[in-house]
Every structure is written in C-alpha cells, then in structure tokens.
Amino acid sequence: MTMIADNLHQVRARLEAACKAAGGDPDMVTLLAVSKTFPAEAVREALAAGQLAFGENYVQEGVDKIEALSDVRAQLQWHCIGPLQSNKTRVVAEHFDWVHSIDRLKIAERLSAQRPAHLPPLQVCLQVNVDGGANKSGVAAADALALAQAVVALPRLRLRGLMAIPEPVDGFDAQRALFLQAREVYEQLREAGIALDTLSLGMSADLEAAVAAGSTMVRVGTAIFGGRPRPA
Ligand SMILES: *Cc1c(COP(=O)(O)O)cnc(C)c1O
C-alpha cells in the first residue's frame, strides 16, 4: 500500500468511528481530500485508492492540477475551498464543480454569470465566520440568511450549504462548541425554508469534533497527503 492509500485508510477509519460515536451511518459524512501544494501524481494515488472528491485552495494551482488530470476528469469532483477574489471567478466557474468559500453576493453573481452553459450548475456553500476575531473570512452569522436568499435566486448556482473554519482551539469540547455555532446557522437557514444538505466542517486535527457537531463533509489534507512544504 502506498503512504497515501494507507493514510486514506486511516482517515476513513477515523471518520467511520466518529459517525458511529455520533449515532449515525458510517457513510453519512463525505471525505474531501485537500490536495493543495501536492502534485497531480498525489491525486492519482488517492484516486487509485478510491478517493474521488478533492479540494484546492489556490485557484491557479487547482486549475493546473485539474488540467494535468484531464484524462480522469469525469471521475473526479473538484472543490474550490480557498478565498476567492473577483478576478478569479471566471476560471473557477469554468473548471470547478463546487465552491465552499462564497462570502459575498458579488462573488456569487459573477460565478453564476460565468458558469458555462454546457456544465451543470456550480454547487456552492456560503462560508460563515462563526468566531469573528482573527479569521475574518466569511459572512457574519447575522447576514447569512440574506446572502443565502440572494444566492438561491441565481440561475447557475445551486446552494448546498455552509462552510466554516473556526480558529484552531485545543480539546474536543471547545472544538465542537465552535462547530455547533456553524450548525446553528445552518439550522436557522433550513428553518427559514432554504433547502440545504451540506455542512462543510472539520479538518485533519478536528474532524471528530466536527462530525459530533453535525458535519456532512470534512476537508482533510495533512492526514492524507502528509505535511505541507509551505504553510497554507
Ligand atoms: C488546508 C485546508 C484544509 C485541510 O487542512 P488540514 O489541516 O491539512 O487537514 C481544509 N480546509 C481548508 C479551507 C483549508 O485551507
């Protein structure tokens, strides 16, 4: 078994245990493999081990990788999970299947207008800033409903849910408490009649706490591909 295959095996076992601990089905949480900073060959190794969904932070790096893997494009699902600037929306709309990091209407409007007609609607999540402070990416919880209502009206996007990246904290209970704030916003939107099925929460260090708080998709990089050569 390659290192990546072995790591994937271990992450899947962690996820399965977390789902069981949360009283759910072992497959209720989707594993997104975050391949940022790793080469296309690492993605191929993960694919060979059965991994189909991949996340990228940096738009150009992601597009280069998607193109290098064009022979297996139909099997793969590519998620853009990094902060998005206006001048990058076209290339994202043209290449990715999902975007997790919508934090303002202008970005959503551009993605909708630029999504090519021959592709299915872009699947999107709003990034919510649940803990304010240092990590300023994301829409404030109080503004999430209004943004969701506006995004739902855009023709070439399909709003699937919310993503959050709380500041790292130590300990399961503290981690879960932050994730539960995102879960609360998610439930508020659903109660307001917005159909959502995706709560993108949890990374290598805190996926158990995220699943305990109701995550439906964890974004795992280091635990699958190893340590990154540069901080990201
Ligand atoms: C890098 C990154 C991840 C993965 O983080 P790990 O700690 O390596 O698992 C998940 N989500 C986002 C938004 C990231 O930037």
PDB file of C-alpha atoms and ligand atoms in Angstrom:
ATOM      1  CA  MET A   1       0.000   0.000   0.000  1.00  0.00           C
ATOM      2  CA  THR A   2       1.329   3.467  -0.766  1.00  0.00           C
ATOM      3  CA  MET A   3       1.604   6.046   2.001  1.00  0.00           C
ATOM      4  CA  ILE A   4      -1.386   7.946   0.637  1.00  0.00           C
ATOM      5  CA  ALA A   5      -3.505   4.807   0.379  1.00  0.00           C
ATOM      6  CA  ASP A   6      -2.529   3.868   3.919  1.00  0.00           C
ATOM      7  CA  ASN A   7      -3.341   7.358   5.225  1.00  0.00           C
ATOM      8  CA  LEU A   8      -6.688   7.352   3.430  1.00  0.00           C
ATOM      9  CA  HIS A   9      -7.488   4.046   5.046  1.00  0.00           C
ATOM     10  CA  GLN A  10      -6.764   5.510   8.475  1.00  0.00           C
ATOM     11  CA  VAL A  11      -8.755   8.693   7.865  1.00  0.00           C
ATOM     12  CA  ARG A  12     -11.727   6.638   6.677  1.00  0.00           C
ATOM     13  CA  ALA A  13     -11.488   4.578   9.862  1.00  0.00           C
ATOM     14  CA  ARG A  14     -11.455   7.772  11.968  1.00  0.00           C
ATOM     15  CA  LEU A  15     -14.471   9.077  10.088  1.00  0.00           C
ATOM     16  CA  GLU A  16     -16.355   5.846  10.493  1.00  0.00           C
ATOM     17  CA  ALA A  17     -15.683   5.815  14.233  1.00  0.00           C
ATOM     18  CA  ALA A  18     -16.775   9.459  14.516  1.00  0.00           C
ATOM     19  CA  CYS A  19     -20.012   8.733  12.656  1.00  0.00           C
ATOM     20  CA  LYS A  20     -20.721   5.785  14.933  1.00  0.00           C
ATOM     21  CA  ALA A  21     -19.982   7.875  18.020  1.00  0.00           C
ATOM     22  CA  ALA A  22     -22.452  10.463  16.701  1.00  0.00           C
ATOM     23  CA  GLY A  23     -25.051   7.717  16.291  1.00  0.00           C
ATOM     24  CA  GLY A  24     -25.137   7.888  12.511  1.00  0.00           C
ATOM     25  CA  ASP A  25     -24.389   5.787   9.448  1.00  0.00           C
ATOM     26  CA  PRO A  26     -20.693   5.236   8.765  1.00  0.00           C
ATOM     27  CA  ASP A  27     -21.070   6.892   5.370  1.00  0.00           C
ATOM     28  CA  MET A  28     -23.057   9.971   6.380  1.00  0.00           C
ATOM     29  CA  VAL A  29     -20.005  12.229   6.037  1.00  0.00           C
ATOM     30  CA  THR A  30     -18.244  12.885   2.721  1.00  0.00           C
ATOM     31  CA  LEU A  31     -14.463  12.926   2.777  1.00  0.00           C
ATOM     32  CA  LEU A  32     -12.933  15.758   0.765  1.00  0.00           C
ATOM     33  CA  ALA A  33      -9.197  15.221   0.209  1.00  0.00           C
ATOM     34  CA  VAL A  34      -7.408  18.584   0.286  1.00  0.00           C
ATOM     35  CA  SER A  35      -4.574  18.263  -2.218  1.00  0.00           C
ATOM     36  CA  LYS A  36      -3.276  21.845  -2.109  1.00  0.00           C
ATOM     37  CA  THR A  37       0.530  22.072  -2.508  1.00  0.00           C
ATOM     38  CA  PHE A  38       0.692  18.394  -3.577  1.00  0.00           C
ATOM     39  CA  PRO A  39       1.280  17.354  -7.182  1.00  0.00           C
ATOM     40  CA  ALA A  40      -1.206  15.800  -9.588  1.00  0.00           C
ATOM     41  CA  GLU A  41       0.522  12.458  -9.051  1.00  0.00           C
ATOM     42  CA  ALA A  42      -0.549  12.505  -5.389  1.00  0.00           C
ATOM     43  CA  VAL A  43      -4.152  12.968  -6.533  1.00  0.00           C
ATOM     44  CA  ARG A  44      -3.735   9.996  -8.879  1.00  0.00           C
ATOM     45  CA  GLU A  45      -2.534   7.881  -5.979  1.00  0.00           C
ATOM     46  CA  ALA A  46      -5.541   8.862  -3.910  1.00  0.00           C
ATOM     47  CA  LEU A  47      -7.851   8.172  -6.839  1.00  0.00           C
ATOM     48  CA  ALA A  48      -6.318   4.711  -7.198  1.00  0.00           C
ATOM     49  CA  ALA A  49      -7.261   4.196  -3.534  1.00  0.00           C
ATOM     50  CA  GLY A  50     -10.859   5.130  -4.266  1.00  0.00           C
ATOM     51  CA  GLN A  51     -10.897   8.848  -3.368  1.00  0.00           C
ATOM     52  CA  LEU A  52     -12.973  10.924  -5.809  1.00  0.00           C
ATOM     53  CA  ALA A  53     -13.522  14.371  -4.215  1.00  0.00           C
ATOM     54  CA  PHE A  54     -10.598  16.803  -3.959  1.00  0.00           C
ATOM     55  CA  GLY A  55     -10.240  20.314  -2.544  1.00  0.00           C
ATOM     56  CA  GLU A  56      -7.910  23.090  -3.657  1.00  0.00           C
ATOM     57  CA  ASN A  57      -7.222  26.488  -2.061  1.00  0.00           C
ATOM     58  CA  TYR A  58      -5.262  28.331  -4.692  1.00  0.00           C
ATOM     59  CA  VAL A  59      -7.175  28.844  -7.906  1.00  0.00           C
ATOM     60  CA  GLN A  60      -4.306  28.685 -10.379  1.00  0.00           C
ATOM     61  CA  GLU A  61      -2.679  25.704  -8.698  1.00  0.00           C
ATOM     62  CA  GLY A  62      -6.037  23.941  -8.704  1.00  0.00           C
ATOM     63  CA  VAL A  63      -6.714  24.649 -12.365  1.00  0.00           C
ATOM     64  CA  ASP A  64      -3.242  23.444 -13.353  1.00  0.00           C
ATOM     65  CA  LYS A  65      -3.905  20.193 -11.489  1.00  0.00           C
ATOM     66  CA  ILE A  66      -7.375  19.765 -12.966  1.00  0.00           C
ATOM     67  CA  GLU A  67      -5.852  20.154 -16.427  1.00  0.00           C
ATOM     68  CA  ALA A  68      -2.995  17.754 -15.653  1.00  0.00           C
ATOM     69  CA  LEU A  69      -5.661  15.218 -14.645  1.00  0.00           C
ATOM     70  CA  SER A  70      -7.993  15.837 -17.584  1.00  0.00           C
ATOM     71  CA  ASP A  71      -7.862  12.150 -18.541  1.00  0.00           C
ATOM     72  CA  VAL A  72      -9.708  11.267 -15.303  1.00  0.00           C
ATOM     73  CA  ARG A  73     -11.808  14.463 -15.099  1.00  0.00           C
ATOM     74  CA  ALA A  74     -15.144  12.634 -15.343  1.00  0.00           C
ATOM     75  CA  GLN A  75     -14.362  10.562 -12.235  1.00  0.00           C
ATOM     76  CA  LEU A  76     -13.259  13.458 -10.079  1.00  0.00           C
ATOM     77  CA  GLN A  77     -15.125  16.150  -8.185  1.00  0.00           C
ATOM     78  CA  TRP A  78     -13.136  19.353  -7.664  1.00  0.00           C
ATOM     79  CA  HIS A  79     -13.948  21.717  -4.792  1.00  0.00           C
ATOM     80  CA  CYS A  80     -12.570  25.243  -4.511  1.00  0.00           C
ATOM     81  CA  ILE A  81     -12.200  25.881  -0.769  1.00  0.00           C
ATOM     82  CA  GLY A  82      -9.939  28.943  -0.628  1.00  0.00           C
ATOM     83  CA  PRO A  83     -10.716  32.648  -0.506  1.00  0.00           C
ATOM     84  CA  LEU A  84     -11.963  33.968  -3.843  1.00  0.00           C
ATOM     85  CA  GLN A  85     -11.220  37.294  -5.476  1.00  0.00           C
ATOM     86  CA  SER A  86     -13.352  38.777  -8.230  1.00  0.00           C
ATOM     87  CA  ASN A  87     -10.666  38.397 -10.863  1.00  0.00           C
ATOM     88  CA  LYS A  88     -10.538  34.623 -10.269  1.00  0.00           C
ATOM     89  CA  THR A  89     -14.233  33.803 -10.524  1.00  0.00           C
ATOM     90  CA  ARG A  90     -14.273  33.052 -14.264  1.00  0.00           C
ATOM     91  CA  VAL A  91     -11.581  30.400 -14.131  1.00  0.00           C
ATOM     92  CA  VAL A  92     -13.265  28.850 -11.071  1.00  0.00           C
ATOM     93  CA  ALA A  93     -16.675  28.808 -12.794  1.00  0.00           C
ATOM     94  CA  GLU A  94     -15.099  27.145 -15.820  1.00  0.00           C
ATOM     95  CA  HIS A  95     -13.177  24.394 -14.011  1.00  0.00           C
ATOM     96  CA  PHE A  96     -14.513  23.503 -10.583  1.00  0.00           C
ATOM     97  CA  ASP A  97     -17.610  21.534  -9.538  1.00  0.00           C
ATOM     98  CA  TRP A  98     -18.042  23.111  -6.108  1.00  0.00           C
ATOM     99  CA  VAL A  99     -17.089  26.332  -4.300  1.00  0.00           C
ATOM    100  CA  HIS A 100     -17.151  26.369  -0.463  1.00  0.00           C
ATOM    101  CA  SER A 101     -15.998  29.918   0.136  1.00  0.00           C
ATOM    102  CA  ILE A 102     -18.753  32.283  -1.028  1.00  0.00           C
ATOM    103  CA  ASP A 103     -18.719  35.184   1.403  1.00  0.00           C
ATOM    104  CA  ARG A 104     -20.403  37.975  -0.553  1.00  0.00           C
ATOM    105  CA  LEU A 105     -23.046  38.397  -3.204  1.00  0.00           C
ATOM    106  CA  LYS A 106     -20.764  39.952  -5.788  1.00  0.00           C
ATOM    107  CA  ILE A 107     -18.660  36.771  -5.976  1.00  0.00           C
ATOM    108  CA  ALA A 108     -21.777  34.612  -6.300  1.00  0.00           C
ATOM    109  CA  GLU A 109     -23.218  36.817  -9.046  1.00  0.00           C
ATOM    110  CA  ARG A 110     -20.012  36.610 -11.034  1.00  0.00           C
ATOM    111  CA  LEU A 111     -19.775  32.825 -10.648  1.00  0.00           C
ATOM    112  CA  SER A 112     -23.384  32.445 -11.804  1.00  0.00           C
ATOM    113  CA  ALA A 113     -22.898  34.727 -14.810  1.00  0.00           C
ATOM    114  CA  GLN A 114     -19.637  32.995 -15.755  1.00  0.00           C
ATOM    115  CA  ARG A 115     -20.687  29.364 -15.288  1.00  0.00           C
ATOM    116  CA  PRO A 116     -20.538  27.840 -18.786  1.00  0.00           C
ATOM    117  CA  ALA A 117     -23.888  26.704 -20.201  1.00  0.00           C
ATOM    118  CA  HIS A 118     -22.615  23.207 -21.013  1.00  0.00           C
ATOM    119  CA  LEU A 119     -21.790  22.490 -17.365  1.00  0.00           C
ATOM    120  CA  PRO A 120     -24.249  21.686 -14.576  1.00  0.00           C
ATOM    121  CA  PRO A 121     -24.897  24.455 -12.037  1.00  0.00           C
ATOM    122  CA  LEU A 122     -21.952  25.181  -9.757  1.00  0.00           C
ATOM    123  CA  GLN A 123     -22.558  23.643  -6.312  1.00  0.00           C
ATOM    124  CA  VAL A 124     -21.855  26.235  -3.647  1.00  0.00           C
ATOM    125  CA  CYS A 125     -21.577  26.743   0.103  1.00  0.00           C
ATOM    126  CA  LEU A 126     -21.506  30.026   1.970  1.00  0.00           C
ATOM    127  CA  GLN A 127     -18.506  30.459   4.238  1.00  0.00           C
ATOM    128  CA  VAL A 128     -19.699  31.635   7.643  1.00  0.00           C
ATOM    129  CA  ASN A 129     -17.472  33.410  10.118  1.00  0.00           C
ATOM    130  CA  VAL A 130     -18.660  31.953  13.396  1.00  0.00           C
ATOM    131  CA  ASP A 131     -15.991  33.236  15.749  1.00  0.00           C
ATOM    132  CA  GLY A 132     -15.175  36.687  14.375  1.00  0.00           C
ATOM    133  CA  GLY A 133     -11.747  37.768  15.521  1.00  0.00           C
ATOM    134  CA  ALA A 134      -8.617  36.979  13.594  1.00  0.00           C
ATOM    135  CA  ASN A 135     -10.184  34.847  10.894  1.00  0.00           C
ATOM    136  CA  LYS A 136     -12.207  37.428   9.050  1.00  0.00           C
ATOM    137  CA  SER A 137     -13.161  35.354   6.016  1.00  0.00           C
ATOM    138  CA  GLY A 138     -16.806  34.514   5.757  1.00  0.00           C
ATOM    139  CA  VAL A 139     -20.160  36.172   6.066  1.00  0.00           C
ATOM    140  CA  ALA A 140     -21.248  37.135   9.588  1.00  0.00           C
ATOM    141  CA  ALA A 141     -23.800  34.723  11.022  1.00  0.00           C
ATOM    142  CA  ALA A 142     -26.357  37.523  11.214  1.00  0.00           C
ATOM    143  CA  ASP A 143     -26.037  38.176   7.460  1.00  0.00           C
ATOM    144  CA  ALA A 144     -26.042  34.551   6.307  1.00  0.00           C
ATOM    145  CA  LEU A 145     -29.785  34.258   5.686  1.00  0.00           C
ATOM    146  CA  ALA A 146     -29.965  37.337   3.462  1.00  0.00           C
ATOM    147  CA  LEU A 147     -26.953  36.150   1.459  1.00  0.00           C
ATOM    148  CA  ALA A 148     -28.438  32.656   1.141  1.00  0.00           C
ATOM    149  CA  GLN A 149     -31.727  34.043  -0.155  1.00  0.00           C
ATOM    150  CA  ALA A 150     -29.896  36.089  -2.778  1.00  0.00           C
ATOM    151  CA  VAL A 151     -27.701  33.163  -3.838  1.00  0.00           C
ATOM    152  CA  VAL A 152     -30.674  30.816  -4.186  1.00  0.00           C
ATOM    153  CA  ALA A 153     -32.097  33.209  -6.780  1.00  0.00           C
ATOM    154  CA  LEU A 154     -29.025  32.970  -9.027  1.00  0.00           C
ATOM    155  CA  PRO A 155     -29.693  30.697 -12.018  1.00  0.00           C
ATOM    156  CA  ARG A 156     -26.346  28.927 -12.481  1.00  0.00           C
ATOM    157  CA  LEU A 157     -25.556  28.205  -8.831  1.00  0.00           C
ATOM    158  CA  ARG A 158     -27.029  25.595  -6.556  1.00  0.00           C
ATOM    159  CA  LEU A 159     -26.737  26.473  -2.894  1.00  0.00           C
ATOM    160  CA  ARG A 160     -25.875  23.318  -0.951  1.00  0.00           C
ATOM    161  CA  GLY A 161     -24.878  24.550   2.486  1.00  0.00           C
ATOM    162  CA  LEU A 162     -22.368  26.245   4.725  1.00  0.00           C
ATOM    163  CA  MET A 163     -18.644  26.008   5.347  1.00  0.00           C
ATOM    164  CA  ALA A 164     -16.771  27.309   8.380  1.00  0.00           C
ATOM    165  CA  ILE A 165     -13.142  27.364   9.518  1.00  0.00           C
ATOM    166  CA  PRO A 166     -13.086  28.309  13.201  1.00  0.00           C
ATOM    167  CA  GLU A 167      -9.806  29.422  14.717  1.00  0.00           C
ATOM    168  CA  PRO A 168      -7.957  26.328  15.977  1.00  0.00           C
ATOM    169  CA  VAL A 169      -8.630  25.547  19.636  1.00  0.00           C
ATOM    170  CA  ASP A 170      -7.465  22.682  21.817  1.00  0.00           C
ATOM    171  CA  GLY A 171      -9.759  19.978  23.041  1.00  0.00           C
ATOM    172  CA  PHE A 172     -12.765  18.170  21.677  1.00  0.00           C
ATOM    173  CA  ASP A 173     -15.398  20.120  23.625  1.00  0.00           C
ATOM    174  CA  ALA A 174     -14.040  23.534  22.660  1.00  0.00           C
ATOM    175  CA  GLN A 175     -13.765  22.477  19.022  1.00  0.00           C
ATOM    176  CA  ARG A 176     -17.268  21.062  18.996  1.00  0.00           C
ATOM    177  CA  ALA A 177     -18.688  24.206  20.610  1.00  0.00           C
ATOM    178  CA  LEU A 178     -17.346  26.328  17.733  1.00  0.00           C
ATOM    179  CA  PHE A 179     -18.615  23.909  15.106  1.00  0.00           C
ATOM    180  CA  LEU A 180     -22.010  23.924  16.796  1.00  0.00           C
ATOM    181  CA  GLN A 181     -22.229  27.669  16.135  1.00  0.00           C
ATOM    182  CA  ALA A 182     -21.996  26.918  12.421  1.00  0.00           C
ATOM    183  CA  ARG A 183     -24.539  24.132  12.825  1.00  0.00           C
ATOM    184  CA  GLU A 184     -26.904  26.608  14.466  1.00  0.00           C
ATOM    185  CA  VAL A 185     -26.717  28.987  11.500  1.00  0.00           C
ATOM    186  CA  TYR A 186     -27.287  26.004   9.194  1.00  0.00           C
ATOM    187  CA  GLU A 187     -30.422  25.021  11.107  1.00  0.00           C
ATOM    188  CA  GLN A 188     -31.685  28.621  11.129  1.00  0.00           C
ATOM    189  CA  LEU A 189     -31.422  28.791   7.345  1.00  0.00           C
ATOM    190  CA  ARG A 190     -33.185  25.469   6.960  1.00  0.00           C
ATOM    191  CA  GLU A 191     -35.961  26.612   9.285  1.00  0.00           C
ATOM    192  CA  ALA A 192     -36.293  29.722   7.121  1.00  0.00           C
ATOM    193  CA  GLY A 193     -37.044  27.427   4.180  1.00  0.00           C
ATOM    194  CA  ILE A 194     -33.662  27.252   2.446  1.00  0.00           C
ATOM    195  CA  ALA A 195     -33.025  23.667   1.295  1.00  0.00           C
ATOM    196  CA  LEU A 196     -29.500  22.731   2.400  1.00  0.00           C
ATOM    197  CA  ASP A 197     -27.775  19.363   2.701  1.00  0.00           C
ATOM    198  CA  THR A 198     -24.115  20.196   3.234  1.00  0.00           C
ATOM    199  CA  LEU A 199     -22.274  21.360   6.325  1.00  0.00           C
ATOM    200  CA  SER A 200     -18.572  21.554   5.462  1.00  0.00           C
ATOM    201  CA  LEU A 201     -16.767  21.431   8.822  1.00  0.00           C
ATOM    202  CA  GLY A 202     -13.642  19.785  10.127  1.00  0.00           C
ATOM    203  CA  MET A 203     -10.033  19.207   9.051  1.00  0.00           C
ATOM    204  CA  SER A 204      -7.261  16.745   9.947  1.00  0.00           C
ATOM    205  CA  ALA A 205      -6.954  17.868  13.560  1.00  0.00           C
ATOM    206  CA  ASP A 206     -10.625  18.232  14.470  1.00  0.00           C
ATOM    207  CA  LEU A 207     -12.757  16.053  12.229  1.00  0.00           C
ATOM    208  CA  GLU A 208     -14.161  14.055  15.165  1.00  0.00           C
ATOM    209  CA  ALA A 209     -15.482  17.207  16.846  1.00  0.00           C
ATOM    210  CA  ALA A 210     -16.901  18.418  13.530  1.00  0.00           C
ATOM    211  CA  VAL A 211     -18.772  15.165  12.966  1.00  0.00           C
ATOM    212  CA  ALA A 212     -20.086  15.321  16.526  1.00  0.00           C
ATOM    213  CA  ALA A 213     -21.483  18.766  15.676  1.00  0.00           C
ATOM    214  CA  GLY A 214     -23.221  17.521  12.531  1.00  0.00           C
ATOM    215  CA  SER A 215     -20.670  17.968   9.761  1.00  0.00           C
ATOM    216  CA  THR A 216     -21.626  16.282   6.486  1.00  0.00           C
ATOM    217  CA  MET A 217     -18.292  16.953   4.755  1.00  0.00           C
ATOM    218  CA  VAL A 218     -14.806  17.058   6.250  1.00  0.00           C
ATOM    219  CA  ARG A 219     -11.889  18.640   4.406  1.00  0.00           C
ATOM    220  CA  VAL A 220      -8.738  16.674   5.175  1.00  0.00           C
ATOM    221  CA  GLY A 221      -5.270  17.495   3.835  1.00  0.00           C
ATOM    222  CA  THR A 222      -2.343  16.696   6.128  1.00  0.00           C
ATOM    223  CA  ALA A 223      -3.717  13.394   7.429  1.00  0.00           C
ATOM    224  CA  ILE A 224      -3.974  12.101   3.843  1.00  0.00           C
ATOM    225  CA  PHE A 225      -1.091  13.676   1.946  1.00  0.00           C
ATOM    226  CA  GLY A 226       1.341  14.460   4.771  1.00  0.00           C
ATOM    227  CA  GLY A 227       2.822  17.745   5.977  1.00  0.00           C
ATOM    228  CA  ARG A 228       2.806  20.649   3.554  1.00  0.00           C
ATOM    229  CA  PRO A 229       6.097  22.210   2.421  1.00  0.00           C
ATOM    230  CA  ARG A 230       4.680  25.706   2.930  1.00  0.00           C
ATOM    231  CA  PRO A 231       2.036  26.990   5.324  1.00  0.00           C
ATOM    232  CA  ALA A 232      -1.450  27.150   3.825  1.00  0.00           C
TER     233      ALA A 232
HETATM  234  C1  LIG B   1      -5.763  23.401   4.078  1.00  0.00           C
HETATM  235  C2  LIG B   1      -7.222  23.377   4.328  1.00  0.00           C
HETATM  236  C3  LIG B   1      -7.839  22.222   4.821  1.00  0.00           C
HETATM  237  C4  LIG B   1      -7.092  20.972   5.224  1.00  0.00           C
HETATM  238  O1  LIG B   1      -6.361  21.203   6.367  1.00  0.00           O
HETATM  239  P1  LIG B   1      -5.529  20.000   7.099  1.00  0.00           P
HETATM  240  O2  LIG B   1      -5.293  20.523   8.441  1.00  0.00           O
HETATM  241  O3  LIG B   1      -4.296  19.809   6.302  1.00  0.00           O
HETATM  242  O4  LIG B   1      -6.400  18.811   7.076  1.00  0.00           O
HETATM  243  C5  LIG B   1      -9.217  22.245   4.968  1.00  0.00           C
HETATM  244  N1  LIG B   1      -9.943  23.339   4.644  1.00  0.00           N
HETATM  245  C6  LIG B   1      -9.379  24.450   4.176  1.00  0.00           C
HETATM  246  C7  LIG B   1     -10.237  25.612   3.845  1.00  0.00           C
HETATM  247  C8  LIG B   1      -8.002  24.517   4.021  1.00  0.00           C
HETATM  248  O5  LIG B   1      -7.442  25.645   3.583  1.00  0.00           O
END
